[in-house]
mmCIF file of C-alpha atoms in Angstrom:
data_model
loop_
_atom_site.group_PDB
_atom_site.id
_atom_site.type_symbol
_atom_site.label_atom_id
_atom_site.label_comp_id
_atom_site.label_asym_id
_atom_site.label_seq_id
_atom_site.Cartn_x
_atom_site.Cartn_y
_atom_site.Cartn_z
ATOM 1 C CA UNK A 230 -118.283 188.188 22.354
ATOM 2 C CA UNK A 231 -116.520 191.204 20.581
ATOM 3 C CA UNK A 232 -113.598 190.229 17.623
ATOM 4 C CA UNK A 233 -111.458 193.857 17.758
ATOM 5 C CA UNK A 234 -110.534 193.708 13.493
ATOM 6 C CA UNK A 235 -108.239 195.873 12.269
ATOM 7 C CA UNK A 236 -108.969 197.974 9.217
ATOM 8 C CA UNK A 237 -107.177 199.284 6.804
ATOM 9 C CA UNK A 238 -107.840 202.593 5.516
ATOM 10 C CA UNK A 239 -106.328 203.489 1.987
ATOM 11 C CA UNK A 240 -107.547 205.436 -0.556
ATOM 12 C CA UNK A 241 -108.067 203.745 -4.076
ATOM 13 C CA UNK A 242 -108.011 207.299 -6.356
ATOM 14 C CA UNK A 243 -111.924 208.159 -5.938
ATOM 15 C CA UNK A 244 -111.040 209.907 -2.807
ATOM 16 C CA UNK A 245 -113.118 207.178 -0.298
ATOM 17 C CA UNK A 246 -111.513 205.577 2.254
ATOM 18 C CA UNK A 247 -112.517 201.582 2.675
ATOM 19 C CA UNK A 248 -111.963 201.862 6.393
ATOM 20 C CA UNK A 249 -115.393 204.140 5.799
ATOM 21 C CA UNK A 250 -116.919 201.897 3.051
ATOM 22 C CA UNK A 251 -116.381 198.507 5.398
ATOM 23 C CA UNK A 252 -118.241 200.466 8.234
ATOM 24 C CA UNK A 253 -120.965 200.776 6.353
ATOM 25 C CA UNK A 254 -120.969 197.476 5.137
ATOM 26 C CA UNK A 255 -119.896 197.998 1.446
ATOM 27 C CA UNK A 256 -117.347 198.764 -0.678
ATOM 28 C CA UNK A 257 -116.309 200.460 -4.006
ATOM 29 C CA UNK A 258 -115.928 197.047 -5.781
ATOM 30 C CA UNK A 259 -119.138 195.970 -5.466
ATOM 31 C CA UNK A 260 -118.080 193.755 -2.077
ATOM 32 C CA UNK A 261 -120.068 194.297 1.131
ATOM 33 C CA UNK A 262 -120.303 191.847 4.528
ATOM 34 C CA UNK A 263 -122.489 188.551 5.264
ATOM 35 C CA UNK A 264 -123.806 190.911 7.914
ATOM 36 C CA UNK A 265 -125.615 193.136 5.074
ATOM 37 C CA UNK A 266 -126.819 190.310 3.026
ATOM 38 C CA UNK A 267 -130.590 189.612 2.918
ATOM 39 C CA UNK A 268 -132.199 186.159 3.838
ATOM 40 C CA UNK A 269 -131.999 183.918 0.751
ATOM 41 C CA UNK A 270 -129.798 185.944 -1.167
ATOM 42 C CA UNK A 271 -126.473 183.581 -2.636
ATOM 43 C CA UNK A 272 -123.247 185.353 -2.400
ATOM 44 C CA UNK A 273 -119.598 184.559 -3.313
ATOM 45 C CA UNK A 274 -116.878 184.607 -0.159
ATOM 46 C CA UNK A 275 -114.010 187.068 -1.224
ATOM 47 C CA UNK A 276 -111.953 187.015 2.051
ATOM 48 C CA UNK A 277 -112.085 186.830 5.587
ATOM 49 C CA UNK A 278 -110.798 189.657 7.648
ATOM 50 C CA UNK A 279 -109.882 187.592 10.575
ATOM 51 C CA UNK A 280 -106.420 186.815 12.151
ATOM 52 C CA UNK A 281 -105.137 183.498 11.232
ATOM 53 C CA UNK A 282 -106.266 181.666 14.557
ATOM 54 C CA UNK A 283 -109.566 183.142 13.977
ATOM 55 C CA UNK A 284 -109.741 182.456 10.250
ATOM 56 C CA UNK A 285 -108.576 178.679 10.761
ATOM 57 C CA UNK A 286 -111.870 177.178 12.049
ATOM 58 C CA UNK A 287 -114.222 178.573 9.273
ATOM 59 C CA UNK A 288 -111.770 177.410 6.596
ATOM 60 C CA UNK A 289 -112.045 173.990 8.323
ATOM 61 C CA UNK A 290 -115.458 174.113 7.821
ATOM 62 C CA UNK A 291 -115.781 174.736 4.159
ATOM 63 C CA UNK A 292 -115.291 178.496 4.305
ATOM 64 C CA UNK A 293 -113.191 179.185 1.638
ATOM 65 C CA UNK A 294 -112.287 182.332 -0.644
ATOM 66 C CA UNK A 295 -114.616 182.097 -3.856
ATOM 67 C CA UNK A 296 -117.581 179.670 -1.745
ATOM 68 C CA UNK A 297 -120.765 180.360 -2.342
ATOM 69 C CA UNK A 298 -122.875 181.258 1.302
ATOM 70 C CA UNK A 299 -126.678 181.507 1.267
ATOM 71 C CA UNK A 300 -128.254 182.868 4.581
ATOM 72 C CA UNK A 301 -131.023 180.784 5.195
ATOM 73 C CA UNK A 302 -132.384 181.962 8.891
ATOM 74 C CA UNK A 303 -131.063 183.872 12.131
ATOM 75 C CA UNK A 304 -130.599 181.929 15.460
ATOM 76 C CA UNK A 305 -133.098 182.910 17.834
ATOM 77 C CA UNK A 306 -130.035 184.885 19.357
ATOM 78 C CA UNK A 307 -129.648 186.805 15.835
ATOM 79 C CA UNK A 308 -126.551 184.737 14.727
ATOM 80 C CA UNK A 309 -126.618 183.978 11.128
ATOM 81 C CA UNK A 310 -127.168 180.559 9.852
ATOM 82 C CA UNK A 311 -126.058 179.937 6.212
ATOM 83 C CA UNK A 312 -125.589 177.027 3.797
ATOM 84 C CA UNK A 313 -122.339 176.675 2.528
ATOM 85 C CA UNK A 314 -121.634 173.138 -0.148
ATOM 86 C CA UNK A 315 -124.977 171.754 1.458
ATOM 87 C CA UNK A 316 -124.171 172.232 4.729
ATOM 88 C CA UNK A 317 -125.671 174.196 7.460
ATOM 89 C CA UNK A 318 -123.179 176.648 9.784
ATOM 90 C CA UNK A 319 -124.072 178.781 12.324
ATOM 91 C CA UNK A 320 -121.513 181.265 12.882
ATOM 92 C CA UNK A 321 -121.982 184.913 15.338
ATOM 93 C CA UNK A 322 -122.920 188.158 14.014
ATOM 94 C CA UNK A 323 -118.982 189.816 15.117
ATOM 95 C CA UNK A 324 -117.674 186.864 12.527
ATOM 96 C CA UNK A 325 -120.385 187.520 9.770
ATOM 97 C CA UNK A 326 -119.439 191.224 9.950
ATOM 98 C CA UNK A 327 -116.050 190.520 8.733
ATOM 99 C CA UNK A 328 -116.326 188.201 5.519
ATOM 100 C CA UNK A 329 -116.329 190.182 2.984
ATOM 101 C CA UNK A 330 -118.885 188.890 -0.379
ATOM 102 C CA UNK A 331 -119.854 189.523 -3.512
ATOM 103 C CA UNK A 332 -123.107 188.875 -4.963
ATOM 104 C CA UNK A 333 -123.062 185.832 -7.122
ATOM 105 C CA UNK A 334 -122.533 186.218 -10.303
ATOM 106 C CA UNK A 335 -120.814 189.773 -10.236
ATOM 107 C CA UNK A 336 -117.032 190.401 -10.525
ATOM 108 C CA UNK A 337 -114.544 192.968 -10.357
ATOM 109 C CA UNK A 338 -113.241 194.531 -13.980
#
């Protein structure tokens, strides 16, 4: 299943556009996507960049802004499967491609 997400391409002064950075999976601020992340590796959700409807069933499910999401394994279809406040979710590759992390323990000046 494909999610169409729109980006949003401004410039923040150092002359890089985030529509670029987000294609490549990271950005200037030290965020990149669940998609990127390495097995094992704990990271902090910063936002979801989903449309409402789409948004509304992960935040049911303890997906929140400022959560902490370790990817423990891949579905034998590639999807990942993380832990998030002891619970195991399996969400699709399109949806792990747009939340946007930080890795724990590192913030913004």
């Amino acid at each position: 299943m494909y999610i169409p997400v729109e980006t949003r391409s401004h410039s923040q002064g150092d002359g890089v556009s985030h529509s670029q950075t987000a294609a490549a999976g990271i950005d200037t601020c030290g965020e990149l996507r669940l998609a990127d992340v390495p097995l094992l590796e704990t990271v902090e959700l910063v936002r979801i960049d989903l449309p409402p409807d789409l948004m509304e069933p992960l935040l049911e499910r303890g997906l929140l802004p400022g959560c902490l999401i370790c990817q423990v394994r891949r579905s034998p279809a590639g999807d990942p499967i993380v832990m998030v406040d002891g619970t195991l979710l399996a969400i699709r590759r399109e949806v792990a491609g747009c939340l946007c992390v930080r890795r724990a323990g590192h913030h913004a000046a």
